[in-house]
XYZ file of C-alpha atoms in Angstrom:
593
model
C -0.064 0.036 -0.160
C 1.487 3.241 -0.837
C 2.269 6.444 1.560
C -1.103 8.142 -0.145
C -3.175 5.181 0.649
C -1.803 4.720 4.411
C -2.441 7.872 5.304
C -6.298 8.534 3.546
C -7.896 5.247 4.178
C -8.324 6.313 7.645
C -10.072 8.771 7.371
C -12.632 7.212 5.305
C -12.691 4.409 7.405
C -12.918 6.447 10.605
C -15.667 9.293 8.866
C -18.005 6.034 8.044
C -17.507 4.919 11.577
C -19.529 8.803 12.361
C -22.063 7.560 10.292
C -21.113 9.893 7.606
C -22.537 9.578 3.982
C -20.843 12.052 2.446
C -17.335 11.182 0.488
C -14.218 12.041 2.552
C -11.948 14.614 1.110
C -8.619 15.218 2.718
C -8.771 18.226 5.046
C -6.328 20.943 3.576
C -3.968 22.693 5.388
C -4.624 25.708 7.111
C -3.638 29.469 6.525
C -1.146 30.519 8.992
C -3.162 33.160 9.572
C -6.833 31.707 9.260
C -6.498 30.072 13.035
C -7.983 27.002 11.296
C -11.878 28.544 11.099
C -13.158 25.058 10.428
C -12.168 24.225 13.679
C -13.492 26.584 15.569
C -16.886 26.682 14.041
C -16.730 22.961 14.819
C -16.340 23.415 18.547
C -18.689 26.040 18.640
C -21.432 23.737 17.147
C -20.647 20.944 19.524
C -21.050 23.197 22.294
C -24.365 23.669 20.943
C -25.202 20.157 21.631
C -24.776 19.416 17.293
C -23.164 16.208 16.442
C -20.211 17.183 14.628
C -17.512 14.054 13.433
C -14.105 14.692 14.139
C -11.978 15.625 11.320
C -7.811 13.751 10.689
C -5.984 15.526 12.993
C -8.891 16.421 15.276
C -8.963 14.509 18.454
C -7.500 11.304 16.515
C -4.954 9.602 18.121
C -2.503 7.448 16.763
C -3.739 4.261 17.792
C -7.076 4.900 16.471
C -5.626 5.721 13.139
C -3.961 1.955 13.089
C -6.866 0.501 14.259
C -8.706 2.258 10.983
C -5.869 1.236 8.741
C -6.164 -2.660 9.805
C -10.254 -2.825 10.179
C -9.989 -1.546 6.445
C -7.328 -4.008 5.277
C -9.628 -6.868 6.979
C -12.267 -5.849 4.656
C -10.344 -6.525 2.040
C -10.855 -2.675 0.665
C -9.516 -2.362 -2.767
C -10.254 1.332 -2.841
C -7.001 3.605 -3.720
C -8.695 7.201 -2.939
C -10.849 8.495 -0.297
C -12.377 11.010 -2.482
C -13.977 7.848 -4.271
C -17.828 6.820 -3.203
C -18.687 3.971 -2.016
C -20.933 2.078 -4.684
C -24.455 2.862 -3.789
C -26.719 0.323 -2.183
C -28.787 -2.240 -4.710
C -32.148 -3.367 -3.452
C -31.934 -5.943 -1.652
C -33.637 -8.842 -3.792
C -33.271 -11.867 -1.187
C -34.781 -12.384 1.995
C -31.333 -12.432 3.988
C -29.693 -9.346 2.993
C -33.392 -7.475 3.860
C -33.406 -8.833 7.166
C -29.704 -7.605 7.641
C -30.618 -3.718 6.466
C -34.049 -4.476 8.690
C -32.328 -5.242 12.030
C -29.357 -2.557 11.214
C -32.192 -0.158 10.654
C -34.005 -1.227 13.902
C -31.072 -1.648 15.927
C -31.962 0.291 19.699
C -29.580 3.433 19.957
C -26.138 3.980 21.379
C -26.739 4.798 25.082
C -30.011 3.232 25.888
C -28.631 0.408 27.458
C -30.778 -1.410 30.304
C -31.172 -0.839 33.903
C -27.574 -1.827 35.512
C -25.949 -2.940 32.137
C -22.591 -0.830 31.089
C -22.751 1.687 28.526
C -18.949 2.152 27.327
C -20.181 5.987 25.738
C -20.654 9.137 27.691
C -23.305 10.863 25.373
C -25.061 13.788 27.837
C -28.356 14.318 27.929
C -30.876 14.564 25.150
C -31.759 17.338 23.760
C -35.202 18.999 23.163
C -36.100 17.017 20.047
C -34.926 13.426 21.880
C -31.573 13.152 20.115
C -28.150 12.667 22.424
C -25.427 14.838 22.246
C -22.627 12.411 20.633
C -20.455 10.628 22.013
C -17.360 11.788 23.837
C -14.118 9.570 23.441
C -11.796 9.184 26.558
C -8.374 9.053 26.278
C -7.549 5.567 27.915
C -4.473 6.799 28.855
C -6.532 8.797 31.699
C -9.190 5.336 32.729
C -6.941 3.836 34.832
C -8.716 3.601 38.213
C -9.788 -0.219 38.086
C -12.195 -1.947 40.855
C -10.136 -3.222 43.576
C -8.369 0.271 43.947
C -11.660 1.836 43.213
C -13.291 0.207 46.571
C -10.456 0.628 48.803
C -10.919 4.386 47.640
C -14.534 4.620 48.173
C -13.610 2.598 52.068
C -11.304 5.340 52.649
C -13.523 8.351 51.930
C -16.106 6.884 53.861
C -14.585 4.881 56.916
C -11.313 3.850 57.012
C -11.313 1.111 59.604
C -13.459 1.098 63.379
C -11.122 4.068 64.732
C -13.460 6.866 66.052
C -16.461 4.662 65.824
C -15.861 3.704 69.998
C -18.160 7.257 70.728
C -21.064 5.823 69.894
C -20.710 2.998 73.081
C -19.702 5.571 75.261
C -22.966 7.683 74.200
C -25.705 5.361 73.927
C -24.691 1.589 74.625
C -24.275 -2.006 73.160
C -27.138 -2.264 72.081
C -28.026 1.368 70.391
C -24.548 1.211 69.317
C -25.159 -2.235 67.395
C -28.414 -1.415 65.968
C -27.320 2.178 64.282
C -24.504 0.410 62.712
C -27.245 -1.570 61.480
C -29.875 0.489 60.634
C -27.974 3.806 59.514
C -26.650 2.137 56.449
C -30.461 1.424 55.471
C -31.558 5.059 56.429
C -28.678 6.736 54.833
C -25.296 4.698 53.110
C -27.634 2.433 50.740
C -29.899 5.220 49.513
C -26.842 7.773 48.793
C -24.689 4.738 47.175
C -27.975 4.283 44.905
C -28.105 7.779 44.025
C -24.190 7.943 43.518
C -24.051 4.962 41.058
C -27.175 6.284 38.912
C -25.983 9.760 38.866
C -22.032 8.925 38.502
C -22.613 6.698 35.316
C -25.180 8.997 33.638
C -22.560 12.003 34.121
C -19.088 10.084 34.460
C -16.599 13.220 34.688
C -14.686 14.798 37.454
C -17.169 17.503 38.691
C -19.533 14.571 40.107
C -21.930 15.885 42.037
C -20.939 19.724 41.174
C -22.830 18.034 37.051
C -25.322 16.916 38.495
C -27.003 19.636 40.527
C -25.685 21.822 37.479
C -27.606 20.027 35.128
C -30.536 19.931 37.268
C -30.595 23.123 38.632
C -28.714 25.655 36.754
C -25.110 26.603 37.607
C -25.551 28.626 40.295
C -26.295 26.207 42.413
C -24.077 23.705 40.971
C -21.166 26.464 41.741
C -22.935 26.045 45.484
C -22.890 22.305 45.670
C -19.331 22.479 44.652
C -17.925 25.025 47.458
C -19.913 23.837 50.702
C -18.820 20.190 48.950
C -15.368 21.351 48.743
C -15.432 23.125 52.119
C -16.617 19.979 53.992
C -14.034 17.766 52.747
C -10.957 20.127 53.099
C -12.409 20.229 56.890
C -12.457 16.532 57.101
C -9.209 16.343 55.461
C -7.727 19.020 58.232
C -8.523 15.972 60.918
C -6.150 13.253 59.748
C -2.763 14.904 60.196
C -3.704 15.634 63.641
C -5.097 12.224 64.759
C -2.063 10.647 63.255
C 0.370 12.431 65.443
C -2.349 11.934 68.111
C -1.363 8.690 67.986
C 2.070 8.681 67.885
C 2.378 11.446 70.582
C 2.299 8.071 73.384
C 5.380 6.970 72.003
C 7.207 10.926 70.850
C 5.792 12.909 73.545
C 7.249 16.172 71.524
C 4.625 16.033 68.975
C 2.038 17.222 71.667
C 2.581 20.400 70.640
C 4.560 23.001 69.883
C 7.064 23.790 67.161
C 7.743 19.828 66.678
C 3.780 19.251 66.516
C 3.684 22.320 63.455
C 6.445 20.952 61.616
C 5.032 17.195 61.979
C 2.142 18.428 60.429
C 3.733 20.202 57.827
C 6.048 17.595 56.983
C 3.451 14.876 57.082
C 0.347 16.817 54.512
C 3.717 17.365 52.208
C 4.400 13.785 51.756
C 0.770 13.178 51.943
C 0.169 15.515 49.027
C 3.072 14.258 46.798
C 1.528 10.993 46.823
C -1.830 12.638 44.966
C 0.324 14.777 42.693
C 2.148 11.204 41.445
C -1.086 9.975 39.809
C -4.292 8.029 41.072
C -3.110 4.679 40.292
C -0.007 5.351 42.774
C -3.001 6.895 45.408
C -5.188 3.457 44.570
C -2.559 0.856 45.309
C -1.518 2.889 48.737
C -4.860 2.755 49.460
C -5.096 -1.071 48.812
C -1.570 -1.592 51.396
C -3.024 0.697 54.040
C -6.730 -0.680 53.937
C -5.479 -4.368 54.383
C -2.736 -3.643 57.364
C -5.564 -1.398 59.145
C -7.869 -4.439 58.866
C -6.155 -7.200 59.803
C -5.224 -6.306 63.805
C -9.051 -5.933 63.684
C -9.909 -9.508 62.557
C -7.116 -11.218 65.026
C -8.952 -9.456 67.409
C -12.228 -10.863 67.156
C -10.627 -14.444 66.622
C -9.027 -14.102 69.817
C -12.159 -12.460 71.807
C -14.213 -15.588 70.525
C -14.168 -17.492 73.489
C -15.012 -14.898 75.922
C -18.205 -13.673 74.365
C -20.672 -13.210 76.269
C -24.102 -12.332 74.025
C -26.008 -10.692 76.708
C -23.751 -7.786 77.208
C -24.745 -6.838 73.466
C -28.070 -6.220 74.459
C -26.828 -3.827 77.255
C -29.082 -0.173 76.739
C -29.606 2.953 78.938
C -32.749 5.070 77.651
C -32.190 7.541 80.042
C -29.072 7.785 79.596
C -28.074 8.729 75.952
C -26.286 11.515 74.528
C -28.138 11.069 71.406
C -26.455 14.493 70.065
C -22.915 12.662 70.613
C -24.389 9.705 69.204
C -26.016 10.686 65.787
C -23.159 12.402 64.766
C -20.869 9.765 65.452
C -23.372 7.483 63.138
C -23.254 10.101 60.632
C -20.093 10.559 60.371
C -18.675 7.190 60.002
C -21.484 6.649 57.316
C -21.346 9.314 55.328
C -19.586 10.553 52.061
C -20.477 7.997 49.668
C -20.756 10.148 46.788
C -16.972 11.492 46.823
C -16.293 9.054 44.617
C -18.286 10.986 41.703
C -15.673 13.277 41.562
C -12.833 10.488 40.076
C -15.785 8.980 37.582
C -13.865 10.786 34.931
C -10.505 8.655 35.506
C -12.219 5.288 36.476
C -12.226 2.235 33.765
C -15.501 2.002 32.243
C -17.183 3.589 34.920
C -21.132 2.469 33.340
C -20.248 -0.949 35.170
C -16.703 -0.476 37.398
C -18.809 2.640 39.685
C -22.216 0.646 40.917
C -19.947 -2.714 41.571
C -17.225 -1.140 43.788
C -20.225 0.915 45.758
C -22.522 -2.469 46.387
C -18.882 -3.683 47.221
C -17.399 -1.280 49.832
C -21.220 -1.117 51.439
C -20.323 -4.799 52.542
C -16.851 -3.873 53.333
C -17.761 -0.490 56.205
C -20.567 -2.390 57.493
C -18.814 -5.573 58.481
C -15.206 -3.331 58.806
C -17.539 -1.821 61.627
C -19.712 -4.454 63.082
C -17.048 -7.287 63.740
C -14.839 -5.165 65.794
C -17.736 -3.640 67.762
C -19.461 -7.395 68.934
C -15.471 -8.642 69.383
C -15.045 -5.155 71.781
C -18.863 -5.164 73.676
C -19.227 -8.842 74.037
C -15.828 -9.948 75.127
C -15.323 -7.634 78.399
C -17.278 -6.218 80.876
C -18.820 -2.951 80.118
C -17.567 0.244 81.232
C -19.389 3.043 79.286
C -16.681 5.652 80.451
C -13.909 4.151 78.852
C -15.377 4.077 75.602
C -13.886 6.980 73.763
C -11.842 7.748 70.848
C -8.623 5.304 70.859
C -10.374 2.599 72.778
C -9.782 -0.216 70.917
C -6.035 0.134 71.445
C -6.832 -0.657 74.985
C -9.189 -3.359 73.984
C -6.022 -4.920 72.267
C -4.151 -4.952 74.805
C -7.028 -6.682 77.256
C -7.669 -9.430 74.433
C -4.442 -10.086 73.050
C -1.299 -8.105 75.020
C 0.947 -5.358 74.121
C 1.890 -6.009 70.370
C -1.569 -6.301 69.309
C -2.001 -2.910 71.177
C 0.939 -1.817 68.755
C -0.562 -3.127 65.599
C -3.872 -1.385 66.462
C -2.380 2.142 67.330
C -0.088 1.824 63.981
C -2.983 0.636 62.370
C -4.710 3.276 63.343
C -1.991 6.194 61.905
C -2.039 4.312 58.770
C -5.967 4.439 58.046
C -5.506 8.607 58.909
C -2.933 8.578 56.679
C -5.400 6.433 53.368
C -8.249 8.763 54.442
C -6.057 11.952 54.030
C -4.746 10.480 50.279
C -8.700 9.624 49.302
C -10.178 12.517 50.496
C -7.516 15.047 49.183
C -7.786 13.094 45.704
C -11.724 13.681 45.914
C -11.331 17.166 45.963
C -8.778 18.073 44.061
C -10.547 16.194 40.897
C -13.431 18.217 41.871
C -12.131 21.824 40.993
C -10.985 20.307 37.956
C -14.209 19.425 36.923
C -15.385 22.509 37.671
C -13.038 24.431 35.862
C -13.639 22.116 32.854
C -17.420 23.164 33.198
C -15.983 26.671 32.971
C -17.125 27.345 36.546
C -13.708 28.095 38.213
C -10.775 29.642 35.531
C -9.004 27.549 33.443
C -5.817 26.921 35.554
C -7.569 24.413 37.817
C -8.153 22.242 35.018
C -4.163 22.394 33.836
C -2.571 18.491 35.092
C 0.651 17.841 35.369
C 2.792 15.405 34.034
C 1.237 12.758 36.249
C -1.904 13.533 34.784
C -3.180 15.239 38.082
C -4.551 18.732 38.966
C -1.902 20.052 40.201
C -3.395 23.109 40.735
C -6.581 21.330 42.832
C -4.057 19.906 44.782
C -2.206 23.121 46.084
C -5.561 24.623 46.938
C -6.675 21.704 49.069
C -3.215 21.244 50.769
C -3.739 25.035 51.113
C -7.030 24.457 53.584
C -5.622 21.710 55.494
C -3.052 23.470 56.669
C -4.816 26.476 57.451
C -7.592 24.684 59.628
C -5.451 22.076 61.013
C -5.457 23.963 64.069
C -8.960 23.489 64.845
C -9.955 21.008 68.135
C -11.532 18.129 66.656
C -15.036 18.382 68.181
C -15.699 21.673 66.014
C -14.124 20.194 62.457
C -16.752 17.164 63.235
C -19.546 19.703 63.379
C -19.308 22.109 60.925
C -18.172 19.430 58.544
C -21.518 17.862 59.181
C -23.332 20.678 58.899
C -21.972 21.793 55.351
C -22.334 18.712 54.047
C -26.026 17.961 54.689
C -26.593 21.323 52.724
C -24.721 19.677 49.854
C -26.457 16.472 50.209
C -29.960 18.168 50.271
C -29.036 19.575 46.925
C -28.191 16.360 45.948
C -30.896 14.546 46.749
C -33.847 17.553 45.037
C -31.545 17.234 41.752
C -32.028 13.411 42.106
C -35.744 13.691 41.953
C -35.483 16.911 39.401
C -33.192 14.570 36.936
C -35.734 11.461 37.049
C -38.377 13.118 36.257
C -37.335 15.862 33.548
C -34.828 13.980 31.753
C -36.442 10.145 32.039
C -35.297 8.915 28.403
C -31.365 10.711 29.591
C -28.985 7.053 28.841
C -28.297 5.563 32.799
C -25.818 2.931 32.388
C -27.228 1.962 35.926
C -30.525 2.706 37.161
C -31.936 2.804 40.776
C -34.294 0.312 40.417
C -37.334 2.405 41.614
C -39.847 4.552 39.742
C -40.060 8.245 40.852
C -42.395 7.436 43.299
C -40.217 4.811 45.235
C -37.157 7.208 44.633
C -39.007 9.896 46.325
C -39.829 8.005 49.188
C -36.550 6.280 49.712
C -35.272 9.897 50.119
C -37.641 10.767 53.089
C -35.904 8.959 55.601
C -32.519 10.170 55.296
C -33.635 13.538 54.524
C -35.404 13.340 58.276
C -31.956 12.546 59.205
C -30.328 15.370 57.887
C -32.736 17.703 59.392
C -32.549 16.222 63.259
C -28.347 16.633 62.517
C -28.579 20.450 61.517
C -31.072 20.603 64.220
C -28.768 19.673 66.954
C -25.867 22.032 65.643
C -24.461 24.260 68.279
C -25.087 27.707 67.472
C -21.871 28.428 66.862
C -21.143 25.337 64.188
C -24.296 26.494 62.860
C -23.479 31.310 62.292
C -20.062 29.383 61.054
C -20.872 27.013 58.765
C -23.854 29.891 57.090
C -21.259 32.167 57.062
C -19.224 29.661 55.344
C -22.126 29.427 52.718
C -22.796 32.918 52.502
C -19.540 32.964 50.966
C -20.421 30.613 47.723
C -23.468 33.163 47.714
C -21.556 36.183 46.110
C -18.548 34.086 45.282
C -19.764 32.674 41.849
C -21.614 35.725 40.954
C -18.348 37.442 41.793
C -16.620 34.894 39.354
C -18.499 35.948 36.903
C -17.873 39.500 36.905
C -14.813 38.318 36.965
C -14.720 36.473 33.454
C -17.122 39.137 31.988
C -14.163 41.700 32.342
C -11.031 39.470 31.373
C -9.368 39.493 34.217
C -9.220 35.644 34.488
C -9.602 33.172 31.765
C -12.942 30.546 31.969
C -13.327 28.051 29.498
C -15.800 24.672 28.755
C -13.942 21.459 27.458
C -15.363 21.261 24.310
C -15.519 17.549 24.139
C -17.685 17.060 27.474
C -21.756 16.954 26.122
C -24.039 19.083 26.733
C -25.723 18.709 30.352
C -28.823 21.477 29.697
C -26.333 24.122 31.222
C -26.229 27.521 29.949
C -23.149 30.038 29.764
C -25.239 32.786 30.297
C -24.769 35.113 33.689
C -25.639 33.715 36.629
C -26.727 35.690 39.874
C -28.356 34.685 43.000
C -31.992 35.439 41.506
C -31.947 32.629 39.163
C -34.295 29.977 39.100
C -33.774 26.775 40.159
C -34.737 25.183 36.889
C -33.735 26.223 33.004
């Protein structure tokens, strides 16, 4: 095959795959001063939702071109010029040919996968005429997170192990603690995971829940969702360097305060930030190693406790002596953040299939990881509610197995905080990247490092962690829960509205309930949110509402900066339409487009 054929045949094949019926002609070289007007026009048409086939040199990789050549060769093509149109299709005379043509004409459209099945293309929302926005090619090099690392990333986003659940026993006793970790996953975790599976596969891009809310309620409220969720995540992440050092200060008393502790926080944050900079593949495998190491000592402790178990100890309850505020906040804090993984959807290998499975496995993993040590600890040792506070599992390990098991639990607790830090920072930084790709943040937030990671987002998230690391544990958890609840209410509204207004949108995974069933599923978690907000102290409520108010004015301020040309904003033209316009938004913008 000559050089001219090698360079031109892929164009014909690739245009034929796009459904083009016109003859393929090589694109002329762009004039040096013209700025390639045709390419700019195609980008404008894509942003408006039009289906525009790509041309040679526009978005195709060398691998795609090579595959097209091989495909053409295997088909036995004898074409010598792409300008030669294919022969006209003659009327099918035989029955077999007619049936073949009829099957092709009646084949289901792409993106209409049945419930729970995988669709390999991200096509966006249908337009007003019911046509989709066209498939979006995603570079294979960026799809690196497989199901096993994803399960452990979700595990660390939500749990990180049973560290911190001890307060539930101290606040309410063994029976209510066990019932809480059985009931709350049904009331809260499973509904949130189901919503994440449906919307995360419906919009498999790094904006995650920001894109969900923006599509349903408009760009203004999408930005508010991104603001409160990012702030909540950074506040949560500020806990982990502090808790890591708290577990080490018994062995190194100098880490209890003063300059040594400050430098230790700075150094630890820098090391963990570097892991995020190196990429999600590194973060995912680090999460696997840390997860296995963190869970193993509790598995051993459970085996050692078997001869000492007294099931009657699990039934102890005193309803007149329950700290409901501490009890509910402990349960809620240990069983939320299932939606955080959605901001990494754009980096997941085959998200339509992988994400729902990973969420299912992670729910089981997290619930068992809480109940197993809780049953072992409360059933094997006589109850002393005053002892059940943060860090008590290491004391139980010493009582049951000796000093070696205590040191193992303490080391696991310290490393678990590292795992939660890197998982949370990944989610926060990729969220900022996704918002920039949708034009909600300045374009420099979409800049990737040579490892493919969101460099600016990582630096911003790390800076927020350092600024907030001086707060107390109780203040951090309370403020985080308040902001998180506000964001979840927006998610619930967006989920229902997208079911009502976009029933025809492709959903690789669909929650097996109708619209009325979905609304009923959301009633218990909404009631839980109301209770958590009502139990907040006045100080926490005022600080959190002040943070929300900042977001209400920050989005119009950024749009003003964009209008004046002070910072560059850009929408990634490869992303499909989600029904969100680019007109200036304000606080008076209607909730629905």
